[in-house]
């Protein structure tokens, strides 16, 4: 299959931005009305709400109407990966969403022939829309963004994600390594926004030893387009099964890679 033209990509991006805004309004209204009985679980610490399914169904339906030839892979309803595939996380940070913490987002990425062509992360609580296009930079609400220029780990702010797919020892080893360097380490329970915060310079690096593609492909593109360093997540055909994620400012990337064992080259 031939690569999509810039016109085709622009049409997809424009349409995606409209859909994400619509999805964000639904999510925000549901967040304001959230009550404990609306929370379910897919597994330990793996939250699910009716809004996850509602938002994903909306996005999937809209995309299928406009681009029926494209593949769609969503967190809640699955799908298939084709040469051109949409990657959906209807609500990343569902645990926050369910517990009344205003730190969650809608994530939509577009991968063509194993390369992320654009990514969108929308935080409806703060009306922050992050957009990255391959080779065209990254923006927050239309303004160009860049990673931080922090020079010392003693003044660095890092974020470390956690996954039950990985032994706790690896998480704790990474945490200890960061703390020994003097860095502040946080965890916000929303990996996509964690990546967006690296891109906009609010934090200096993010690591998670296993992420699903719907959580990270958009954010990894944001970081790289904002001048950061990331590991090559979609470099082979196994990326739909997920894997390790590292995103950092250039000055810290190799040290973080050494501590975590995540390859960035």
Short mmCIF file of N, CA and C in Angstrom, two decimals, residues 107-205:
data_model
loop_
_atom_site.label_atom_id
_atom_site.label_comp_id
_atom_site.label_asym_id
_atom_site.label_seq_id
_atom_site.Cartn_x
_atom_site.Cartn_y
_atom_site.Cartn_z
N UNK A 107 -7.19 10.09 24.31
CA UNK A 107 -5.98 9.92 23.50
C UNK A 107 -6.35 9.30 22.16
N UNK A 108 -5.83 9.90 21.09
CA UNK A 108 -6.06 9.37 19.75
C UNK A 108 -4.79 9.51 18.93
N UNK A 109 -4.31 8.41 18.42
CA UNK A 109 -3.12 8.42 17.57
C UNK A 109 -3.41 7.78 16.23
N UNK A 110 -2.59 8.09 15.25
CA UNK A 110 -2.74 7.50 13.92
C UNK A 110 -1.39 6.95 13.48
N UNK A 111 -1.34 5.63 13.29
CA UNK A 111 -0.10 4.95 12.91
C UNK A 111 -0.23 4.44 11.48
N UNK A 112 0.73 4.79 10.65
CA UNK A 112 0.75 4.35 9.26
C UNK A 112 2.05 3.63 8.99
N UNK A 113 1.96 2.35 8.62
CA UNK A 113 3.12 1.53 8.31
C UNK A 113 4.17 1.60 9.43
N UNK A 114 3.69 1.33 10.66
CA UNK A 114 4.52 1.27 11.86
C UNK A 114 5.17 2.60 12.23
N UNK A 115 4.59 3.69 11.79
CA UNK A 115 5.10 5.01 12.15
C UNK A 115 3.94 5.89 12.59
N UNK A 116 4.07 6.48 13.77
CA UNK A 116 3.02 7.38 14.26
C UNK A 116 3.08 8.69 13.48
N UNK A 117 2.01 8.99 12.76
CA UNK A 117 1.98 10.18 11.92
C UNK A 117 1.45 11.40 12.65
N UNK A 118 0.51 11.20 13.56
CA UNK A 118 0.10 12.30 14.44
C UNK A 118 -0.53 11.71 15.70
N UNK A 119 -0.55 12.53 16.74
CA UNK A 119 -1.13 12.12 18.01
C UNK A 119 -1.82 13.29 18.68
N UNK A 120 -2.91 12.98 19.38
CA UNK A 120 -3.71 13.99 20.06
C UNK A 120 -3.96 13.52 21.49
N UNK A 121 -3.74 14.40 22.45
CA UNK A 121 -4.07 14.16 23.84
C UNK A 121 -4.89 15.35 24.33
N UNK A 122 -6.09 15.08 24.83
CA UNK A 122 -6.96 16.17 25.27
C UNK A 122 -7.34 16.00 26.73
N UNK A 123 -6.99 16.98 27.53
CA UNK A 123 -7.34 17.05 28.95
C UNK A 123 -8.55 17.97 29.08
N UNK A 124 -9.76 17.40 29.18
CA UNK A 124 -10.96 18.24 29.16
C UNK A 124 -11.15 19.06 30.43
N UNK A 125 -10.62 18.59 31.56
CA UNK A 125 -10.78 19.34 32.81
C UNK A 125 -10.08 20.69 32.76
N UNK A 126 -8.97 20.75 32.04
CA UNK A 126 -8.20 21.99 31.94
C UNK A 126 -8.21 22.56 30.53
N UNK A 127 -9.00 21.97 29.66
CA UNK A 127 -9.12 22.39 28.26
C UNK A 127 -7.74 22.53 27.62
N UNK A 128 -6.92 21.51 27.79
CA UNK A 128 -5.58 21.49 27.19
C UNK A 128 -5.54 20.46 26.07
N UNK A 129 -5.27 20.93 24.87
CA UNK A 129 -5.25 20.07 23.69
C UNK A 129 -3.82 20.00 23.15
N UNK A 130 -3.21 18.83 23.30
CA UNK A 130 -1.86 18.58 22.81
C UNK A 130 -1.94 17.89 21.46
N UNK A 131 -1.16 18.40 20.50
CA UNK A 131 -1.16 17.82 19.15
C UNK A 131 0.28 17.72 18.66
N UNK A 132 0.62 16.58 18.09
CA UNK A 132 1.94 16.40 17.47
C UNK A 132 1.74 15.81 16.09
N UNK A 133 2.52 16.32 15.13
CA UNK A 133 2.54 15.78 13.77
C UNK A 133 3.97 15.39 13.43
N UNK A 134 4.11 14.24 12.83
CA UNK A 134 5.42 13.73 12.46
C UNK A 134 6.16 14.74 11.58
N UNK A 135 7.29 15.24 12.09
CA UNK A 135 8.10 16.19 11.34
C UNK A 135 7.62 17.62 11.37
N UNK A 136 6.53 17.90 12.12
CA UNK A 136 5.94 19.25 12.11
C UNK A 136 5.83 19.88 13.49
N UNK A 137 6.40 19.23 14.50
CA UNK A 137 6.41 19.83 15.82
C UNK A 137 5.22 19.44 16.67
N UNK A 138 5.21 20.00 17.88
CA UNK A 138 4.17 19.71 18.86
C UNK A 138 3.61 21.02 19.40
N UNK A 139 2.32 20.99 19.74
CA UNK A 139 1.66 22.20 20.23
C UNK A 139 0.77 21.90 21.42
N UNK A 140 0.53 22.92 22.22
CA UNK A 140 -0.48 22.91 23.27
C UNK A 140 -1.41 24.07 23.00
N UNK A 141 -2.65 23.76 22.73
CA UNK A 141 -3.65 24.78 22.37
C UNK A 141 -3.14 25.71 21.27
N UNK A 142 -2.47 25.11 20.30
CA UNK A 142 -2.04 25.84 19.11
C UNK A 142 -0.69 26.52 19.23
N UNK A 143 -0.06 26.50 20.39
CA UNK A 143 1.24 27.14 20.58
C UNK A 143 2.34 26.09 20.66
N UNK A 144 3.45 26.34 20.00
CA UNK A 144 4.55 25.38 19.97
C UNK A 144 5.09 25.12 21.37
N UNK A 145 5.45 23.86 21.63
CA UNK A 145 5.99 23.50 22.93
C UNK A 145 7.35 22.82 22.76
N UNK A 146 8.15 22.90 23.83
CA UNK A 146 9.48 22.29 23.85
C UNK A 146 9.72 21.65 25.22
N UNK A 147 10.56 20.63 25.23
CA UNK A 147 10.91 19.99 26.49
C UNK A 147 11.75 20.95 27.34
N UNK A 148 11.85 20.65 28.62
CA UNK A 148 12.59 21.50 29.56
C UNK A 148 14.09 21.46 29.29
N UNK A 149 14.79 22.45 29.81
CA UNK A 149 16.24 22.47 29.69
C UNK A 149 16.93 22.32 31.05
N UNK A 150 16.29 21.61 31.95
CA UNK A 150 16.86 21.32 33.27
C UNK A 150 18.23 20.67 33.12
N UNK A 151 19.19 21.12 33.91
CA UNK A 151 20.56 20.65 33.72
C UNK A 151 21.04 19.66 34.78
N UNK A 152 20.34 19.58 35.92
CA UNK A 152 20.82 18.73 37.01
C UNK A 152 19.69 17.84 37.52
N UNK A 153 20.03 16.60 37.84
CA UNK A 153 19.03 15.71 38.43
C UNK A 153 18.56 16.23 39.78
N UNK A 154 19.37 17.01 40.44
CA UNK A 154 18.97 17.55 41.74
C UNK A 154 17.83 18.55 41.63
N UNK A 155 17.57 19.03 40.44
CA UNK A 155 16.43 19.92 40.22
C UNK A 155 15.43 19.32 39.22
N UNK A 156 15.61 18.02 38.93
CA UNK A 156 14.75 17.37 37.93
C UNK A 156 13.47 16.83 38.56
N UNK A 157 12.44 16.80 37.75
CA UNK A 157 11.13 16.26 38.13
C UNK A 157 10.83 15.11 37.17
N UNK A 158 10.89 13.88 37.66
CA UNK A 158 10.65 12.70 36.84
C UNK A 158 9.34 12.05 37.24
N UNK A 159 8.76 11.29 36.31
CA UNK A 159 7.56 10.51 36.63
C UNK A 159 7.80 9.06 36.25
N UNK A 160 7.32 8.18 37.12
CA UNK A 160 7.54 6.75 36.93
C UNK A 160 6.20 6.03 37.00
N UNK A 161 5.83 5.39 35.89
CA UNK A 161 4.59 4.63 35.85
C UNK A 161 4.78 3.23 36.37
N UNK A 162 3.67 2.57 36.66
CA UNK A 162 3.68 1.23 37.25
C UNK A 162 2.73 0.33 36.48
N UNK A 163 3.14 -0.90 36.25
CA UNK A 163 2.31 -1.86 35.54
C UNK A 163 2.36 -3.21 36.24
N UNK A 164 1.21 -3.84 36.38
CA UNK A 164 1.18 -5.17 37.00
C UNK A 164 1.78 -6.25 36.10
N UNK A 165 2.04 -5.90 34.85
CA UNK A 165 2.64 -6.87 33.93
C UNK A 165 4.12 -7.08 34.21
N UNK A 166 4.71 -6.19 35.00
CA UNK A 166 6.15 -6.21 35.27
C UNK A 166 6.37 -6.43 36.76
N UNK A 167 7.36 -7.24 37.15
CA UNK A 167 7.63 -7.44 38.57
C UNK A 167 7.90 -6.12 39.29
N UNK A 168 7.41 -6.02 40.51
CA UNK A 168 7.60 -4.79 41.28
C UNK A 168 9.07 -4.43 41.44
N UNK A 169 9.95 -5.44 41.45
CA UNK A 169 11.37 -5.17 41.65
C UNK A 169 11.93 -4.21 40.59
N UNK A 170 11.48 -4.34 39.35
CA UNK A 170 11.99 -3.46 38.30
C UNK A 170 11.54 -2.02 38.53
N UNK A 171 10.31 -1.86 38.95
CA UNK A 171 9.82 -0.53 39.28
C UNK A 171 10.60 0.06 40.44
N UNK A 172 10.80 -0.72 41.48
CA UNK A 172 11.49 -0.23 42.66
C UNK A 172 12.96 0.07 42.38
N UNK A 173 13.58 -0.74 41.52
CA UNK A 173 14.98 -0.49 41.14
C UNK A 173 15.11 0.84 40.41
N UNK A 174 14.18 1.10 39.48
CA UNK A 174 14.19 2.38 38.77
C UNK A 174 13.96 3.54 39.73
N UNK A 175 13.00 3.38 40.63
CA UNK A 175 12.70 4.42 41.61
C UNK A 175 13.93 4.73 42.46
N UNK A 176 14.60 3.69 42.96
CA UNK A 176 15.77 3.90 43.78
C UNK A 176 16.88 4.62 43.01
N UNK A 177 17.06 4.23 41.75
CA UNK A 177 18.08 4.88 40.94
C UNK A 177 17.82 6.36 40.73
N UNK A 178 16.56 6.71 40.50
CA UNK A 178 16.22 8.12 40.30
C UNK A 178 16.40 8.91 41.60
N UNK A 179 15.97 8.33 42.70
CA UNK A 179 16.11 9.03 43.98
C UNK A 179 17.57 9.22 44.36
N UNK A 180 18.41 8.25 44.06
CA UNK A 180 19.84 8.38 44.38
C UNK A 180 20.50 9.48 43.57
N UNK A 181 19.96 9.78 42.40
CA UNK A 181 20.49 10.88 41.60
C UNK A 181 20.04 12.24 42.13
N UNK A 182 19.05 12.24 43.05
CA UNK A 182 18.55 13.48 43.61
C UNK A 182 17.29 13.99 42.96
N UNK A 183 16.70 13.22 42.07
CA UNK A 183 15.51 13.67 41.36
C UNK A 183 14.27 13.54 42.23
N UNK A 184 13.30 14.41 41.99
CA UNK A 184 11.95 14.24 42.53
C UNK A 184 11.23 13.25 41.62
N UNK A 185 10.53 12.28 42.22
CA UNK A 185 9.83 11.27 41.44
C UNK A 185 8.36 11.28 41.83
N UNK A 186 7.50 11.33 40.83
CA UNK A 186 6.07 11.39 41.07
C UNK A 186 5.36 10.30 40.28
N UNK A 187 4.09 10.08 40.61
CA UNK A 187 3.25 9.19 39.82
C UNK A 187 1.84 9.75 39.82
N UNK A 188 1.31 10.02 38.62
CA UNK A 188 0.01 10.68 38.51
C UNK A 188 -1.10 9.75 38.04
N UNK A 189 -0.76 8.48 37.69
CA UNK A 189 -1.74 7.48 37.26
C UNK A 189 -2.42 7.86 35.95
N UNK A 190 -1.70 8.56 35.08
CA UNK A 190 -2.21 8.86 33.74
C UNK A 190 -1.00 8.97 32.82
N UNK A 191 -0.65 7.86 32.18
CA UNK A 191 0.58 7.81 31.40
C UNK A 191 0.60 8.75 30.22
N UNK A 192 -0.54 8.92 29.55
CA UNK A 192 -0.57 9.81 28.38
C UNK A 192 -0.28 11.25 28.78
N UNK A 193 -0.90 11.72 29.87
CA UNK A 193 -0.62 13.07 30.33
C UNK A 193 0.80 13.19 30.87
N UNK A 194 1.32 12.12 31.43
CA UNK A 194 2.72 12.14 31.89
C UNK A 194 3.64 12.42 30.72
N UNK A 195 3.39 11.79 29.58
CA UNK A 195 4.19 12.04 28.38
C UNK A 195 3.98 13.47 27.87
N UNK A 196 2.74 13.93 27.89
CA UNK A 196 2.46 15.29 27.45
C UNK A 196 3.19 16.30 28.33
N UNK A 197 3.30 16.00 29.63
CA UNK A 197 3.97 16.93 30.54
C UNK A 197 5.48 16.97 30.29
N UNK A 198 6.05 15.87 29.83
CA UNK A 198 7.46 15.93 29.40
C UNK A 198 7.58 16.83 28.18
N UNK A 199 6.67 16.68 27.24
CA UNK A 199 6.73 17.47 26.00
C UNK A 199 6.61 18.95 26.26
N UNK A 200 5.79 19.33 27.22
CA UNK A 200 5.56 20.76 27.47
C UNK A 200 6.52 21.33 28.51
N UNK A 201 7.40 20.48 29.08
CA UNK A 201 8.43 20.96 29.99
C UNK A 201 8.04 21.01 31.44
N UNK A 202 6.92 20.40 31.81
CA UNK A 202 6.51 20.38 33.22
C UNK A 202 7.27 19.32 34.00
N UNK A 203 7.67 18.26 33.32
CA UNK A 203 8.54 17.26 33.91
C UNK A 203 9.70 17.00 32.95
N UNK A 204 10.71 16.27 33.43
CA UNK A 204 11.92 16.08 32.64
C UNK A 204 12.06 14.67 32.06
N UNK A 205 11.21 13.76 32.51
CA UNK A 205 11.29 12.41 31.96
C UNK A 205 10.16 11.55 32.48
#
